[in-house]
Structure formats: C-alpha cells, structure tokens
PDB file of N, CA and C in Angstrom:
ATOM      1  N   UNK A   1      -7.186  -5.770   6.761  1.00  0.00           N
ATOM      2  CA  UNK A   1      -6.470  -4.536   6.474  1.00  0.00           C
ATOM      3  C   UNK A   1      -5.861  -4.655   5.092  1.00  0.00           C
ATOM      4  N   UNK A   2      -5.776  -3.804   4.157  1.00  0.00           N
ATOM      5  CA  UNK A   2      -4.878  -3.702   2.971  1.00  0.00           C
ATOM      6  C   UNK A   2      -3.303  -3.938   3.508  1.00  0.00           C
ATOM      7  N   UNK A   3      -2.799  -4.006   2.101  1.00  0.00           N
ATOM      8  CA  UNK A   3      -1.334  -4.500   1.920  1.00  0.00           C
ATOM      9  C   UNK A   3      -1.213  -5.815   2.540  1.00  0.00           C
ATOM     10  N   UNK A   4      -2.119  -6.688   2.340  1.00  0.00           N
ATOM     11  CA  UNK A   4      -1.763  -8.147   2.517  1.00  0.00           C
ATOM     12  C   UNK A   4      -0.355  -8.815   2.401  1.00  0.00           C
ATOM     13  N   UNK A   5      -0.052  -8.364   1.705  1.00  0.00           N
ATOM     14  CA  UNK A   5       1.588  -8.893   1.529  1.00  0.00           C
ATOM     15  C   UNK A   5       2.472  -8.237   2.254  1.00  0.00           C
ATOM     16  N   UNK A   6       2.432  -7.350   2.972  1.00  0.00           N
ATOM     17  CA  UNK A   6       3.163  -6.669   4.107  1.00  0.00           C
ATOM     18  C   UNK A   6       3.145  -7.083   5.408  1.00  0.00           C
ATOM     19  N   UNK A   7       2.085  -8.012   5.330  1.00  0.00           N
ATOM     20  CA  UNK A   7       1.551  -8.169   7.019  1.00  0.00           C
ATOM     21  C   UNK A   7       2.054 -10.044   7.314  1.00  0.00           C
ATOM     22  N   UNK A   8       2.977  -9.843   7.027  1.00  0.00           N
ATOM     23  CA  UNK A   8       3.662 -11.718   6.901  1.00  0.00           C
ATOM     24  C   UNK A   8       4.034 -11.828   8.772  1.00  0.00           C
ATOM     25  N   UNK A   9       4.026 -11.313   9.518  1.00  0.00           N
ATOM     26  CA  UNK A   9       4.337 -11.529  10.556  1.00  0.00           C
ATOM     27  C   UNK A   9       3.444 -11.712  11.806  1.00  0.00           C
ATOM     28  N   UNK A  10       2.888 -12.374  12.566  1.00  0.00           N
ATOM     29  CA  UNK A  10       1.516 -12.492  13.315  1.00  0.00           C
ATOM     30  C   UNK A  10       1.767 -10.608  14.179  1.00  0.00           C
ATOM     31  N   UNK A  11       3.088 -10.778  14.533  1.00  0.00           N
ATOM     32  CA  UNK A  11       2.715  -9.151  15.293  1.00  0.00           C
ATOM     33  C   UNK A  11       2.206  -8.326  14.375  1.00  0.00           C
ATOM     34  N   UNK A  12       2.481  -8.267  13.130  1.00  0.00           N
ATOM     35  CA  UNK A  12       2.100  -6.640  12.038  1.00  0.00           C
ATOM     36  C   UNK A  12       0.244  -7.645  11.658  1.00  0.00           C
ATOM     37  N   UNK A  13      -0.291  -8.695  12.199  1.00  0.00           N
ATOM     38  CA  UNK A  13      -1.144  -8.781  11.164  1.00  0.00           C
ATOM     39  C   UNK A  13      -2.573  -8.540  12.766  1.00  0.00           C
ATOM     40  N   UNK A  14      -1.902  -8.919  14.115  1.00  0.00           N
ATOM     41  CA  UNK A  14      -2.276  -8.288  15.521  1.00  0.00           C
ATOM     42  C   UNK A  14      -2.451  -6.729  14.902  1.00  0.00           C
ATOM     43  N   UNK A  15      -1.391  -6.323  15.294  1.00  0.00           N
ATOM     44  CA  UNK A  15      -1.460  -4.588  14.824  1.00  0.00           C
ATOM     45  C   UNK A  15      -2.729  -4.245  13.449  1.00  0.00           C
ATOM     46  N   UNK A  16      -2.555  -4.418  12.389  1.00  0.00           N
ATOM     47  CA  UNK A  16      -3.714  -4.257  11.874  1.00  0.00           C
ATOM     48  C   UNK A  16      -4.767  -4.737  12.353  1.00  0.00           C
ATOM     49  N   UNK A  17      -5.622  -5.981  12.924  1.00  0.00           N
ATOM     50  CA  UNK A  17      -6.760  -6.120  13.538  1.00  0.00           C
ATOM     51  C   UNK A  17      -6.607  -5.062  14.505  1.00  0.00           C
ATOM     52  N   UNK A  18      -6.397  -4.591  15.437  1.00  0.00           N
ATOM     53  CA  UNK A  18      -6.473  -3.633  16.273  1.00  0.00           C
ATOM     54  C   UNK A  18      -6.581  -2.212  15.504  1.00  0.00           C
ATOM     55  N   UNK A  19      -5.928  -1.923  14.389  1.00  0.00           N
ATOM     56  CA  UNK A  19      -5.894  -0.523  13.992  1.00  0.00           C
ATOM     57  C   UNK A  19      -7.590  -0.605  12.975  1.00  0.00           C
ATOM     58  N   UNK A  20      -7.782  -2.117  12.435  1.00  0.00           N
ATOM     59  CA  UNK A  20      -9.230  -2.070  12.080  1.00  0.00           C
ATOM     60  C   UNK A  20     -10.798  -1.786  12.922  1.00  0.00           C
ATOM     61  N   UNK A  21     -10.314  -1.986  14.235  1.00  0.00           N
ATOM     62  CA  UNK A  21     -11.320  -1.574  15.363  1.00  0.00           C
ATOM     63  C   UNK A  21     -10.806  -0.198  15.800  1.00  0.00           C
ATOM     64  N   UNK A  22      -9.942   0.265  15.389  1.00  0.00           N
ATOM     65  CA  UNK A  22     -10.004   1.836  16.287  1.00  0.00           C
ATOM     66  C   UNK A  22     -10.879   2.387  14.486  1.00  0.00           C
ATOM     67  N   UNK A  23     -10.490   1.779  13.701  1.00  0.00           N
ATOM     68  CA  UNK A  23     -11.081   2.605  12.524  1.00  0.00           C
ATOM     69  C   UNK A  23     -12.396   2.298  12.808  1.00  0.00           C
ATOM     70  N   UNK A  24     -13.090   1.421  12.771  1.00  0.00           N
ATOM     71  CA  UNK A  24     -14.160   0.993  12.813  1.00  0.00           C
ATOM     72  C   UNK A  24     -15.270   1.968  13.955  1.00  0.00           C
ATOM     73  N   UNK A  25     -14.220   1.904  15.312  1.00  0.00           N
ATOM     74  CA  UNK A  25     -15.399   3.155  16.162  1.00  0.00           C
ATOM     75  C   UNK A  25     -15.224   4.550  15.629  1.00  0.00           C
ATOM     76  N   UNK A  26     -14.335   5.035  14.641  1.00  0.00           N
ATOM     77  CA  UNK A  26     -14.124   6.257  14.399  1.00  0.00           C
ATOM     78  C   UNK A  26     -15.309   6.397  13.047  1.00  0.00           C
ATOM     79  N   UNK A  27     -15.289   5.672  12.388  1.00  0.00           N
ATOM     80  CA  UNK A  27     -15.874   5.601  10.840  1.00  0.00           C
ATOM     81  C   UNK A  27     -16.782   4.707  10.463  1.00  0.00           C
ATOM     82  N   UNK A  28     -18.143   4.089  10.881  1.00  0.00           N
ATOM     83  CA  UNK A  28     -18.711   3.374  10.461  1.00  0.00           C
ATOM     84  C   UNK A  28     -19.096   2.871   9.168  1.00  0.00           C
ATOM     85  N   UNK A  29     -18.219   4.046   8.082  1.00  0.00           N
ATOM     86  CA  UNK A  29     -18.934   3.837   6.407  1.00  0.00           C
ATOM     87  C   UNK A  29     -17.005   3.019   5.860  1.00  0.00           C
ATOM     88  N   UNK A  30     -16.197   2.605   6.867  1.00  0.00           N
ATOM     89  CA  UNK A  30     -15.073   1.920   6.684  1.00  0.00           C
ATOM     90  C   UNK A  30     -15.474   0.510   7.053  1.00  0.00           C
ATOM     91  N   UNK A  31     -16.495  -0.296   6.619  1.00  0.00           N
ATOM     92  CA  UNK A  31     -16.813  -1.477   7.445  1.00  0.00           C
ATOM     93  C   UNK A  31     -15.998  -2.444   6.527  1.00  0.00           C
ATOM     94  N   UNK A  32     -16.629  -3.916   6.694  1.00  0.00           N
ATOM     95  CA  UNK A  32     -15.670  -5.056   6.161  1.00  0.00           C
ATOM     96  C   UNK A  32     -16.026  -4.768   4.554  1.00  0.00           C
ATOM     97  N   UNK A  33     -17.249  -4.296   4.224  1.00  0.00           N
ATOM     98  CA  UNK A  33     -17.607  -4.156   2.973  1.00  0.00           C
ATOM     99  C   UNK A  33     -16.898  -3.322   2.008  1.00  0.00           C
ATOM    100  N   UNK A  34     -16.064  -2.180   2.689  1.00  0.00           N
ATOM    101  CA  UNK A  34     -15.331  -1.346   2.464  1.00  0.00           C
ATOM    102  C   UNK A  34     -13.941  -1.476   2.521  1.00  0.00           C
ATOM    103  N   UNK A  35     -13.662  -2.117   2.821  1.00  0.00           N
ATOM    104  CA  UNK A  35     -12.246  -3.016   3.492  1.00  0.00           C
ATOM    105  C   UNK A  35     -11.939  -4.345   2.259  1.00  0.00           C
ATOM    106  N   UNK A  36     -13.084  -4.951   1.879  1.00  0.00           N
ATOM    107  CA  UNK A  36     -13.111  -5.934   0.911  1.00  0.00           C
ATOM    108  C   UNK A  36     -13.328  -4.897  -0.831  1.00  0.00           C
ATOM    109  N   UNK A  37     -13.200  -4.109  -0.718  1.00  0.00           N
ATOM    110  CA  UNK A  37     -13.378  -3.477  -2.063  1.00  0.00           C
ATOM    111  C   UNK A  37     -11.689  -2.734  -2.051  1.00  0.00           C
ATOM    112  N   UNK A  38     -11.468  -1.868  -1.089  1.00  0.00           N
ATOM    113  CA  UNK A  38     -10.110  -1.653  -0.808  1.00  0.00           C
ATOM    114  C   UNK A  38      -9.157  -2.653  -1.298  1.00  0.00           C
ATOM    115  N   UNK A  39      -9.223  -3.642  -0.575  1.00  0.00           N
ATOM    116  CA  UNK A  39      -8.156  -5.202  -0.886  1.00  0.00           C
ATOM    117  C   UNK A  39      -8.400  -5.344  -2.121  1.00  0.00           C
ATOM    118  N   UNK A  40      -9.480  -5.346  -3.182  1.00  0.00           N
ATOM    119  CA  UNK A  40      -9.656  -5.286  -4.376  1.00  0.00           C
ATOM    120  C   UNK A  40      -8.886  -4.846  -5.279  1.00  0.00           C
ATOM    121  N   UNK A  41      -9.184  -3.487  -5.198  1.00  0.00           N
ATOM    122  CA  UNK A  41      -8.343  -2.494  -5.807  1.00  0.00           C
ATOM    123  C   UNK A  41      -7.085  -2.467  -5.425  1.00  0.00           C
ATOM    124  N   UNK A  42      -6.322  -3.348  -4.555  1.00  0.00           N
ATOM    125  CA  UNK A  42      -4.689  -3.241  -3.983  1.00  0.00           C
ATOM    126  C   UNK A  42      -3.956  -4.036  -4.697  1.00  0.00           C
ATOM    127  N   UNK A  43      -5.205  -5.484  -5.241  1.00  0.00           N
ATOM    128  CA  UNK A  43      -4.924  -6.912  -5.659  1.00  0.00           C
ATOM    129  C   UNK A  43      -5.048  -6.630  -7.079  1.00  0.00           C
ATOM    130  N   UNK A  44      -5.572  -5.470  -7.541  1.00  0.00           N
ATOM    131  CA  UNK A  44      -5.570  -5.383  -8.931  1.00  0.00           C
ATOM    132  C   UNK A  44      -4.855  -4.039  -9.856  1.00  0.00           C
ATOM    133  N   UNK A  45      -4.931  -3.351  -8.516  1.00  0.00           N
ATOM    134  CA  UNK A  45      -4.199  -1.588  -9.525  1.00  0.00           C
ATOM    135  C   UNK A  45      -2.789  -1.416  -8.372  1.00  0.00           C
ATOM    136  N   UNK A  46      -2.961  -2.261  -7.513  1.00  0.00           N
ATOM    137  CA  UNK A  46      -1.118  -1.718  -6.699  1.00  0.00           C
ATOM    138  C   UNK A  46      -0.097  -1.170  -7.742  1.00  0.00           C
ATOM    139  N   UNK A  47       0.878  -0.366  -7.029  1.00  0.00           N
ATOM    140  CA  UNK A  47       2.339  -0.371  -7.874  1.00  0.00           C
ATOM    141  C   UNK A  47       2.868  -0.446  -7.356  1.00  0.00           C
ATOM    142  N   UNK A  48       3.543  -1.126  -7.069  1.00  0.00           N
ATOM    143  CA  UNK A  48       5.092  -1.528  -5.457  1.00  0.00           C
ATOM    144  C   UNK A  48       5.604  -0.328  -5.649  1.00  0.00           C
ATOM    145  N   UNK A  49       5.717   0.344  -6.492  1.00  0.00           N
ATOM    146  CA  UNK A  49       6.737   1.486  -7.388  1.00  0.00           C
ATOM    147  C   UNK A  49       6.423   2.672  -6.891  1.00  0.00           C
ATOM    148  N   UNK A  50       6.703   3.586  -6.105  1.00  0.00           N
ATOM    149  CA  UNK A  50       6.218   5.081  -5.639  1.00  0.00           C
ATOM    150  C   UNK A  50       7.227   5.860  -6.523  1.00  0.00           C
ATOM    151  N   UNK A  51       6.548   6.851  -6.832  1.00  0.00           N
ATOM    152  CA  UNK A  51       7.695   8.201  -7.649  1.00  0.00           C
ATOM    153  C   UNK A  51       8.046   9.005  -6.619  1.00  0.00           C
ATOM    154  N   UNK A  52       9.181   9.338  -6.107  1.00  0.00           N
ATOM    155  CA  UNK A  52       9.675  10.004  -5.092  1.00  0.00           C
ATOM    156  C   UNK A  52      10.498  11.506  -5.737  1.00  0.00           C
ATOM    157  N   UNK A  53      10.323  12.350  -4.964  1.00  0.00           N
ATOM    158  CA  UNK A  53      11.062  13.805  -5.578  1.00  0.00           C
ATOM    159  C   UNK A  53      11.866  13.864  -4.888  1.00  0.00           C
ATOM    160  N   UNK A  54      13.627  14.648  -5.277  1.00  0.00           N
ATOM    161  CA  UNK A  54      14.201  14.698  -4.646  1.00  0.00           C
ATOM    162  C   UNK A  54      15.171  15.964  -5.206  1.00  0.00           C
ATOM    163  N   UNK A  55      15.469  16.936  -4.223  1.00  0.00           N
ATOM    164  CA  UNK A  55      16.040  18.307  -4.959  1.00  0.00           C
ATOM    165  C   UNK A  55      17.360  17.887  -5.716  1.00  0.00           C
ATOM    166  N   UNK A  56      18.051  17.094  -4.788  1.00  0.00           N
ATOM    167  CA  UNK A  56      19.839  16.760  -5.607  1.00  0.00           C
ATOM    168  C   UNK A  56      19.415  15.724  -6.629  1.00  0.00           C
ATOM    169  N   UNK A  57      18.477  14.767  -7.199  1.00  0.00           N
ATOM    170  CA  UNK A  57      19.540  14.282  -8.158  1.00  0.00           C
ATOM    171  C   UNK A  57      17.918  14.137  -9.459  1.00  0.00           C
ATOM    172  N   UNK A  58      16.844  14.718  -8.896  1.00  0.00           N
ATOM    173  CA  UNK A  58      15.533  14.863  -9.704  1.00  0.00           C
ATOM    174  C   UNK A  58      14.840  13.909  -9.265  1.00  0.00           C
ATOM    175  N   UNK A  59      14.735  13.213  -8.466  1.00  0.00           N
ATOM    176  CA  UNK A  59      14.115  12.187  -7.996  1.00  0.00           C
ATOM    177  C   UNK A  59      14.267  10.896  -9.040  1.00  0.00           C
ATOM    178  N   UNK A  60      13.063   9.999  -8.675  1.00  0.00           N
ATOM    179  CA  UNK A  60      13.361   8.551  -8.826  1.00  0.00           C
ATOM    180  C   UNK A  60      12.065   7.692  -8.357  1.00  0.00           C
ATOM    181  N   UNK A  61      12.460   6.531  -7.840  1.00  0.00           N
ATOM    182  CA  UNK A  61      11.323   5.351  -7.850  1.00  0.00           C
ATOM    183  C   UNK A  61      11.861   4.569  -6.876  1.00  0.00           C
ATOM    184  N   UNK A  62      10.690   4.386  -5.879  1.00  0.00           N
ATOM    185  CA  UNK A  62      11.303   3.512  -5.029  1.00  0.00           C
ATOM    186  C   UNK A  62       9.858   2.662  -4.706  1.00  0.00           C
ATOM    187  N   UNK A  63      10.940   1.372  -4.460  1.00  0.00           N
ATOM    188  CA  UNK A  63       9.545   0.301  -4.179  1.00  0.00           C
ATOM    189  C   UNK A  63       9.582   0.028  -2.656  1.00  0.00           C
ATOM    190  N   UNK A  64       8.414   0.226  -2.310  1.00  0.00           N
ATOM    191  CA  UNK A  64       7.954   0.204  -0.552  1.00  0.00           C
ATOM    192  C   UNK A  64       7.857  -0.768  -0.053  1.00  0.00           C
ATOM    193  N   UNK A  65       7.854  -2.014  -1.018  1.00  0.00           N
ATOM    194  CA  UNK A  65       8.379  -3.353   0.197  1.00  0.00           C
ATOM    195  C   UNK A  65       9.785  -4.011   0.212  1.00  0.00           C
ATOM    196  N   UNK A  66      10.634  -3.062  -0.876  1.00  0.00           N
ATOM    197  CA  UNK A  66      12.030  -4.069  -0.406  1.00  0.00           C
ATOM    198  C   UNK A  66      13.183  -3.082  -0.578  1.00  0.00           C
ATOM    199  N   UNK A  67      12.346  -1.762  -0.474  1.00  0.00           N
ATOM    200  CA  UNK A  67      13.307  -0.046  -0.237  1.00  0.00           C
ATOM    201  C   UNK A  67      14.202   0.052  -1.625  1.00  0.00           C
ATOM    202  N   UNK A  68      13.714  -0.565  -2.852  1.00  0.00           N
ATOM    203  CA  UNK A  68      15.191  -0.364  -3.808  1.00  0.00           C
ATOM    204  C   UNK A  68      14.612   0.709  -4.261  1.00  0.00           C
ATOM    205  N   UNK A  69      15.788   1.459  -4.696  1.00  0.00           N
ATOM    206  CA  UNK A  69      15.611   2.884  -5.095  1.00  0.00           C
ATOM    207  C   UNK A  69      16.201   2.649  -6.668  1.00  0.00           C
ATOM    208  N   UNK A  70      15.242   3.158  -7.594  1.00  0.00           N
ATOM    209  CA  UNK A  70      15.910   3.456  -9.090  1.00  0.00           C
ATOM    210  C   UNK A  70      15.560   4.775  -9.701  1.00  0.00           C
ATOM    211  N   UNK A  71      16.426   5.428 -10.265  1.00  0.00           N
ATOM    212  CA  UNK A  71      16.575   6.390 -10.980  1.00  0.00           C
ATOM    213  C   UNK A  71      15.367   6.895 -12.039  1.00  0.00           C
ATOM    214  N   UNK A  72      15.616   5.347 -12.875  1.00  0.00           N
ATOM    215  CA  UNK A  72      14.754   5.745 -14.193  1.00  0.00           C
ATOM    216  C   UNK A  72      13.566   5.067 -13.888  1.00  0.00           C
ATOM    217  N   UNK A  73      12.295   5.230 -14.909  1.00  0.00           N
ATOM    218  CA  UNK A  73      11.015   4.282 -14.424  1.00  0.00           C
ATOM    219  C   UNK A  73      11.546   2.971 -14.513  1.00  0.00           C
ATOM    220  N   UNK A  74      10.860   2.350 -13.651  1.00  0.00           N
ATOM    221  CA  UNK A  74      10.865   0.672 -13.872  1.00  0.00           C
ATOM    222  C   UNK A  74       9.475   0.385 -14.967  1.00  0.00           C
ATOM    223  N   UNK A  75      10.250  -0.793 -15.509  1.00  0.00           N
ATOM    224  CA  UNK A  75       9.509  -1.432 -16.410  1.00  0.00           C
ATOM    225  C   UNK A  75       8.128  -1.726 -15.950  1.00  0.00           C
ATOM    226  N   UNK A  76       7.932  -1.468 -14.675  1.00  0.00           N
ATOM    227  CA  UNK A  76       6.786  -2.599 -13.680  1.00  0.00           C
ATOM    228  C   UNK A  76       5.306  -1.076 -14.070  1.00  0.00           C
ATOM    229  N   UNK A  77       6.531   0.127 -13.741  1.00  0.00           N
ATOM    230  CA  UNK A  77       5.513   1.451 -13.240  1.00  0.00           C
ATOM    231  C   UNK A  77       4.459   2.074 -14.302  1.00  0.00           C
ATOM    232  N   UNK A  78       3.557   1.518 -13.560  1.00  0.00           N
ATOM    233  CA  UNK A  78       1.978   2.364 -14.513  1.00  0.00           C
ATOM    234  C   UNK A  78       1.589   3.619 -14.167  1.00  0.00           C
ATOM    235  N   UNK A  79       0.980   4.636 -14.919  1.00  0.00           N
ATOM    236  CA  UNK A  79       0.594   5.914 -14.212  1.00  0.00           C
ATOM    237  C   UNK A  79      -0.723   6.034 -14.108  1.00  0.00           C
ATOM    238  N   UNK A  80      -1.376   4.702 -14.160  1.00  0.00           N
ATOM    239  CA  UNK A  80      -2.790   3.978 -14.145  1.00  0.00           C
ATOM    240  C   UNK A  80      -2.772   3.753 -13.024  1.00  0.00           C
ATOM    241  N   UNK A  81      -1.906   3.095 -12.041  1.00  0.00           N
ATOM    242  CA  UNK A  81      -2.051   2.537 -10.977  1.00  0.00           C
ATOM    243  C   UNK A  81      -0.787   3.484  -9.788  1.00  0.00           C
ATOM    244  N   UNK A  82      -0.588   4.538 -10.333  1.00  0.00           N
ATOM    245  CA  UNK A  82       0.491   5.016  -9.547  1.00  0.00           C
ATOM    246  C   UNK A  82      -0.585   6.216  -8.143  1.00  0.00           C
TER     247      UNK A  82
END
C-alpha cells in the first residue's frame, strides 16, 4: 500500500493488506505492478505539506503526518509535487 511511512504499526500495515485485496477484486488494472509505480512516485514527488483553505484566516499548510498547521508556505512545499 502507499504511504509507507504511515503504516509503522502491524495493525495499520494488517489494515492495508486487507484494503489491497478488497482493491484488487474490485480493479484488476490496480495490481502489484501498479502499486510498485504508485510507491514510486510517493518516494519521489510526496509533499508531507497539503494547502488547506480556510474562510477565517485564508488558509494555510498543514502536514498530514504530524498535523502541524502553518500559515505561510513551508520551505519544504513544491507546487511540483503538491
């Protein structure tokens, strides 16, 4: 499953093998071959960094594995990889 670095816990890395076989009977063109090009592109264009909108303060940036929220861009954020 993508987000390798999210899945540090044997229950979340259970849960993805299982959510890779419900994908798998739903979608046959999602195989491991497709799954290994995915992880590719996660390992090379990720941005921890999401741009989030928000009506009160104009939004901001927040990173999805350790919830910090910043105002201005981070130094990290590409709009290559966003």
């Amino acid at each position: 499953m993508c987000y390798d670095v999210v899945l540090h816990s044997p229950q979340l890395r259970g849960k993805a093998r299982l959510l890779l076989e419900r994908v798998a009977c739903l979608c046959a063109q999602m195989d491991t071959h497709w799954w290994e090009r995915v992880r590719e592109a996660q390992a090379t264009k990720t941005n921890l960094w999401e741009r989030h909108e928000s009506g009160q303060d104009g939004g901001g940036f927040l990173h999805f594995l350790t919830g910090e929220y910043v105002k201005d861009t981070p130094e990290v954020f590409s709009l290559d990889a966003a």
